[in-house]
PDB file of C-alpha atoms in Angstrom:
ATOM      1  CA  MET B   1       7.628  -9.656 -20.123  1.00  0.00           C
ATOM      2  CA  VAL B   2       5.152  -8.729 -17.425  1.00  0.00           C
ATOM      3  CA  ILE B   3       3.584  -5.278 -17.435  1.00  0.00           C
ATOM      4  CA  TRP B   4       1.918  -4.781 -14.071  1.00  0.00           C
ATOM      5  CA  LEU B   5      -0.643  -1.969 -13.857  1.00  0.00           C
ATOM      6  CA  LEU B   6      -1.521  -1.254 -10.245  1.00  0.00           C
ATOM      7  CA  GLY B   7      -3.556   1.270  -8.328  1.00  0.00           C
ATOM      8  CA  ILE B   8      -6.729   1.659  -6.335  1.00  0.00           C
ATOM      9  CA  SER B   9     -10.098   0.664  -7.747  1.00  0.00           C
ATOM     10  CA  GLY B  10     -11.126   3.126 -10.431  1.00  0.00           C
ATOM     11  CA  SER B  11      -7.615   4.302 -11.294  1.00  0.00           C
ATOM     12  CA  GLY B  12      -7.808   3.070 -14.897  1.00  0.00           C
ATOM     13  CA  LYS B  13      -6.024  -0.287 -14.768  1.00  0.00           C
ATOM     14  CA  THR B  14      -8.476  -2.249 -16.921  1.00  0.00           C
ATOM     15  CA  THR B  15      -8.937   0.595 -19.406  1.00  0.00           C
ATOM     16  CA  LEU B  16      -5.205   0.950 -19.966  1.00  0.00           C
ATOM     17  CA  ALA B  17      -4.700  -2.835 -20.062  1.00  0.00           C
ATOM     18  CA  LYS B  18      -7.201  -3.062 -22.928  1.00  0.00           C
ATOM     19  CA  GLU B  19      -5.467  -0.239 -24.810  1.00  0.00           C
ATOM     20  CA  LEU B  20      -2.098  -1.867 -24.285  1.00  0.00           C
ATOM     21  CA  LYS B  21      -3.480  -5.155 -25.608  1.00  0.00           C
ATOM     22  CA  LYS B  22      -4.631  -3.346 -28.764  1.00  0.00           C
ATOM     23  CA  TYR B  23      -1.142  -1.871 -29.118  1.00  0.00           C
ATOM     24  CA  PHE B  24       0.477  -5.321 -28.970  1.00  0.00           C
ATOM     25  CA  ASP B  25      -2.166  -6.871 -31.254  1.00  0.00           C
ATOM     26  CA  ALA B  26      -1.459  -4.232 -33.905  1.00  0.00           C
ATOM     27  CA  ARG B  27       2.198  -5.256 -33.792  1.00  0.00           C
ATOM     28  CA  GLN B  28       1.379  -8.979 -33.828  1.00  0.00           C
ATOM     29  CA  VAL B  29       2.915  -9.458 -30.382  1.00  0.00           C
ATOM     30  CA  LYS B  30       1.227 -12.153 -28.323  1.00  0.00           C
ATOM     31  CA  SER B  31      -0.218 -10.713 -25.139  1.00  0.00           C
ATOM     32  CA  PHE B  32      -2.891 -11.523 -22.594  1.00  0.00           C
ATOM     33  CA  ILE B  33      -4.644  -9.447 -19.955  1.00  0.00           C
ATOM     34  CA  ILE B  34      -4.809 -10.890 -16.463  1.00  0.00           C
ATOM     35  CA  ASP B  35      -7.305  -8.901 -14.443  1.00  0.00           C
ATOM     36  CA  GLY B  36      -7.703  -9.563 -10.729  1.00  0.00           C
ATOM     37  CA  ASP B  37     -11.456  -9.943 -11.221  1.00  0.00           C
ATOM     38  CA  TYR B  38     -10.879 -12.427 -14.072  1.00  0.00           C
ATOM     39  CA  VAL B  39      -8.875 -14.609 -11.685  1.00  0.00           C
ATOM     40  CA  ARG B  40     -11.508 -14.263  -8.950  1.00  0.00           C
ATOM     41  CA  ASP B  41     -14.223 -15.319 -11.412  1.00  0.00           C
ATOM     42  CA  PHE B  42     -12.218 -18.335 -12.590  1.00  0.00           C
ATOM     43  CA  PHE B  43     -11.974 -19.589  -9.010  1.00  0.00           C
ATOM     44  CA  GLU B  44     -15.713 -18.932  -8.526  1.00  0.00           C
ATOM     45  CA  ARG B  45     -15.029 -16.085  -6.128  1.00  0.00           C
ATOM     46  CA  ASP B  46     -13.745 -18.416  -3.424  1.00  0.00           C
ATOM     47  CA  LEU B  47     -11.701 -15.581  -1.933  1.00  0.00           C
ATOM     48  CA  GLY B  48     -13.101 -12.551  -0.195  1.00  0.00           C
ATOM     49  CA  TYR B  49     -11.562  -9.111   0.085  1.00  0.00           C
ATOM     50  CA  SER B  50      -9.746  -9.339   3.401  1.00  0.00           C
ATOM     51  CA  GLU B  51      -6.034  -8.590   3.425  1.00  0.00           C
ATOM     52  CA  LYS B  52      -5.250 -12.340   3.552  1.00  0.00           C
ATOM     53  CA  ASP B  53      -7.551 -13.106   0.614  1.00  0.00           C
ATOM     54  CA  ARG B  54      -6.162 -10.221  -1.432  1.00  0.00           C
ATOM     55  CA  ILE B  55      -2.637 -11.576  -0.906  1.00  0.00           C
ATOM     56  CA  ALA B  56      -3.761 -15.026  -2.083  1.00  0.00           C
ATOM     57  CA  ASN B  57      -5.398 -13.559  -5.186  1.00  0.00           C
ATOM     58  CA  VAL B  58      -2.290 -11.558  -6.129  1.00  0.00           C
ATOM     59  CA  LYS B  59      -0.234 -14.747  -5.813  1.00  0.00           C
ATOM     60  CA  ARG B  60      -2.619 -16.485  -8.212  1.00  0.00           C
ATOM     61  CA  VAL B  61      -2.181 -13.629 -10.657  1.00  0.00           C
ATOM     62  CA  MET B  62       1.600 -13.888 -10.334  1.00  0.00           C
ATOM     63  CA  ILE B  63       1.792 -17.554 -11.271  1.00  0.00           C
ATOM     64  CA  ALA B  64      -0.449 -16.971 -14.285  1.00  0.00           C
ATOM     65  CA  ALA B  65       1.759 -14.069 -15.380  1.00  0.00           C
ATOM     66  CA  LYS B  66       4.878 -16.208 -14.980  1.00  0.00           C
ATOM     67  CA  VAL B  67       3.426 -18.990 -17.148  1.00  0.00           C
ATOM     68  CA  LEU B  68       2.652 -16.445 -19.864  1.00  0.00           C
ATOM     69  CA  GLU B  69       6.087 -14.846 -19.660  1.00  0.00           C
ATOM     70  CA  ASP B  70       7.797 -18.249 -19.826  1.00  0.00           C
ATOM     71  CA  ASN B  71       5.857 -18.917 -23.050  1.00  0.00           C
ATOM     72  CA  ASP B  72       6.813 -15.610 -24.707  1.00  0.00           C
ATOM     73  CA  ILE B  73       3.408 -14.045 -24.198  1.00  0.00           C
ATOM     74  CA  VAL B  74       3.344 -10.539 -22.750  1.00  0.00           C
ATOM     75  CA  ALA B  75       1.378 -10.614 -19.521  1.00  0.00           C
ATOM     76  CA  ILE B  76      -0.578  -7.404 -19.005  1.00  0.00           C
ATOM     77  CA  VAL B  77      -1.674  -7.441 -15.389  1.00  0.00           C
ATOM     78  CA  ALA B  78      -4.422  -5.149 -14.109  1.00  0.00           C
ATOM     79  CA  ASN B  79      -4.567  -5.595 -10.347  1.00  0.00           C
ATOM     80  CA  ILE B  80      -4.857  -3.329  -7.324  1.00  0.00           C
ATOM     81  CA  SER B  81      -1.741  -4.981  -5.823  1.00  0.00           C
ATOM     82  CA  PRO B  82      -1.764  -3.003  -2.583  1.00  0.00           C
ATOM     83  CA  PHE B  83       1.204  -4.656  -0.861  1.00  0.00           C
ATOM     84  CA  GLN B  84       4.810  -3.615  -1.488  1.00  0.00           C
ATOM     85  CA  PHE B  85       6.246  -6.939  -0.297  1.00  0.00           C
ATOM     86  CA  LEU B  86       4.380  -8.748  -3.108  1.00  0.00           C
ATOM     87  CA  ARG B  87       5.530  -6.224  -5.700  1.00  0.00           C
ATOM     88  CA  ASP B  88       9.121  -6.722  -4.494  1.00  0.00           C
ATOM     89  CA  PHE B  89       8.625 -10.493  -4.822  1.00  0.00           C
ATOM     90  CA  ALA B  90       7.290 -10.038  -8.370  1.00  0.00           C
ATOM     91  CA  ARG B  91      10.319  -7.975  -9.356  1.00  0.00           C
ATOM     92  CA  LYS B  92      12.574 -10.877  -8.298  1.00  0.00           C
ATOM     93  CA  LYS B  93      10.530 -13.599 -10.021  1.00  0.00           C
ATOM     94  CA  PHE B  94       9.888 -12.205 -13.496  1.00  0.00           C
ATOM     95  CA  ASP B  95      12.529 -11.906 -16.206  1.00  0.00           C
ATOM     96  CA  THR B  96      11.198  -8.533 -17.352  1.00  0.00           C
ATOM     97  CA  TYR B  97       8.888  -6.789 -14.900  1.00  0.00           C
ATOM     98  CA  ILE B  98       7.559  -3.320 -15.637  1.00  0.00           C
ATOM     99  CA  GLU B  99       5.626  -1.862 -12.720  1.00  0.00           C
ATOM    100  CA  ILE B 100       3.282   1.006 -13.541  1.00  0.00           C
ATOM    101  CA  PHE B 101       1.503   2.795 -10.726  1.00  0.00           C
ATOM    102  CA  LEU B 102      -1.732   4.462 -11.788  1.00  0.00           C
ATOM    103  CA  LYS B 103      -2.208   7.209  -9.260  1.00  0.00           C
ATOM    104  CA  ARG B 104      -5.674   8.641  -8.787  1.00  0.00           C
ATOM    105  CA  ASP B 105      -7.279  10.751  -6.090  1.00  0.00           C
ATOM    106  CA  ILE B 106      -9.581   8.515  -4.073  1.00  0.00           C
ATOM    107  CA  GLU B 107     -12.069  11.311  -3.407  1.00  0.00           C
ATOM    108  CA  THR B 108     -12.627  11.748  -7.157  1.00  0.00           C
ATOM    109  CA  ILE B 109     -13.204   8.031  -7.624  1.00  0.00           C
ATOM    110  CA  LYS B 110     -15.561   7.697  -4.647  1.00  0.00           C
ATOM    111  CA  ASN B 111     -18.151   9.717  -6.540  1.00  0.00           C
ATOM    112  CA  LYS B 112     -18.054   7.266  -9.474  1.00  0.00           C
ATOM    113  CA  LYS B 113     -17.547   3.828  -7.921  1.00  0.00           C
ATOM    114  CA  ARG B 114     -20.039   2.157  -5.585  1.00  0.00           C
ATOM    115  CA  ILE B 115     -17.328  -0.089  -4.201  1.00  0.00           C
ATOM    116  CA  TYR B 116     -16.193   2.709  -1.918  1.00  0.00           C
ATOM    117  CA  SER B 117     -19.351   2.372   0.145  1.00  0.00           C
ATOM    118  CA  SER B 118     -18.558  -1.267   1.095  1.00  0.00           C
ATOM    119  CA  THR B 119     -15.984  -2.714   3.515  1.00  0.00           C
ATOM    120  CA  ASN B 120     -12.466  -4.105   3.018  1.00  0.00           C
ATOM    121  CA  VAL B 121     -11.762  -1.474   0.377  1.00  0.00           C
ATOM    122  CA  VAL B 122      -8.118  -0.856  -0.479  1.00  0.00           C
ATOM    123  CA  GLY B 123      -7.266   2.745   0.257  1.00  0.00           C
ATOM    124  CA  VAL B 124     -10.049   3.001   2.835  1.00  0.00           C
ATOM    125  CA  ASP B 125     -10.126  -0.068   5.121  1.00  0.00           C
ATOM    126  CA  ILE B 126      -7.015  -1.812   3.822  1.00  0.00           C
ATOM    127  CA  LYS B 127      -3.794   0.122   3.448  1.00  0.00           C
ATOM    128  CA  PHE B 128      -2.421   0.688  -0.051  1.00  0.00           C
ATOM    129  CA  ASP B 129       1.374   0.722   0.118  1.00  0.00           C
ATOM    130  CA  ARG B 130       2.521   3.449  -2.223  1.00  0.00           C
ATOM    131  CA  PRO B 131       5.011   1.879  -4.647  1.00  0.00           C
ATOM    132  CA  THR B 132       8.633   2.520  -3.733  1.00  0.00           C
ATOM    133  CA  ASN B 133      10.245   1.591  -7.059  1.00  0.00           C
ATOM    134  CA  ALA B 134       7.661   1.758  -9.827  1.00  0.00           C
ATOM    135  CA  ASP B 135       9.076   2.051 -13.329  1.00  0.00           C
ATOM    136  CA  LEU B 136       6.416   4.629 -14.112  1.00  0.00           C
ATOM    137  CA  VAL B 137       3.869   6.659 -12.161  1.00  0.00           C
ATOM    138  CA  ILE B 138       0.912   8.037 -14.091  1.00  0.00           C
ATOM    139  CA  ASP B 139      -1.615  10.435 -12.604  1.00  0.00           C
ATOM    140  CA  THR B 140      -4.679   9.166 -14.470  1.00  0.00           C
ATOM    141  CA  GLY B 141      -6.676  12.099 -13.161  1.00  0.00           C
ATOM    142  CA  LYS B 142      -4.468  14.444 -15.165  1.00  0.00           C
ATOM    143  CA  LEU B 143      -3.498  12.463 -18.263  1.00  0.00           C
ATOM    144  CA  SER B 144      -5.902  11.123 -20.866  1.00  0.00           C
ATOM    145  CA  VAL B 145      -5.972   7.432 -21.745  1.00  0.00           C
ATOM    146  CA  LYS B 146      -4.059   8.196 -24.951  1.00  0.00           C
ATOM    147  CA  GLU B 147      -1.412  10.210 -23.080  1.00  0.00           C
ATOM    148  CA  SER B 148      -1.112   7.515 -20.412  1.00  0.00           C
ATOM    149  CA  LEU B 149      -0.696   4.796 -23.043  1.00  0.00           C
ATOM    150  CA  SER B 150       2.015   6.843 -24.735  1.00  0.00           C
ATOM    151  CA  GLU B 151       3.948   7.053 -21.455  1.00  0.00           C
ATOM    152  CA  ILE B 152       3.632   3.295 -20.935  1.00  0.00           C
ATOM    153  CA  ILE B 153       4.899   2.575 -24.450  1.00  0.00           C
ATOM    154  CA  LYS B 154       7.935   4.798 -23.817  1.00  0.00           C
ATOM    155  CA  VAL B 155       8.836   2.730 -20.746  1.00  0.00           C
ATOM    156  CA  ILE B 156       8.340  -0.534 -22.630  1.00  0.00           C
ATOM    157  CA  ASN B 157      10.679   0.706 -25.363  1.00  0.00           C
ATOM    158  CA  GLU B 158      13.258   1.734 -22.748  1.00  0.00           C
ATOM    159  CA  HIS B 159      13.273  -1.867 -21.546  1.00  0.00           C
ATOM    160  CA  LYS B 160      14.022  -2.897 -25.170  1.00  0.00           C
ATOM    161  CA  CYS B 161      10.979  -5.139 -25.263  1.00  0.00           C
TER     162      CYS B 161
END
């Protein structure tokens, strides 16, 4: 199973990934968080933040998630994943793919995250394709972490995972 948390920087992907990991740990279900930054660090930040480099990084994340899924480890992915064509590809490649879009108002986040003052920022300089077939959309500006986690768990249970 691959649970893919996506959204712009600051939408709560890493926070919810960590909470989801705790949920699986408490149930003795093997899981692992794959964060886009974790992958970038592993490859010694050899990719930049252009559209081309972001595509390459998402592909790296995908293969790691597939290896985990094939070994019965729940892959919890926390990645901006701005491109619909890659999300469509992921849906075809994984046995169980749960796509969760964490929606957040960019203006609210801009006040908290320095990243929005740089270039090649998804949602500012690089288009973020709004998901067309997410399994769940959570407005993280309106729901608490606990409420958001509860919604994610409901979707996981619906997939009988």
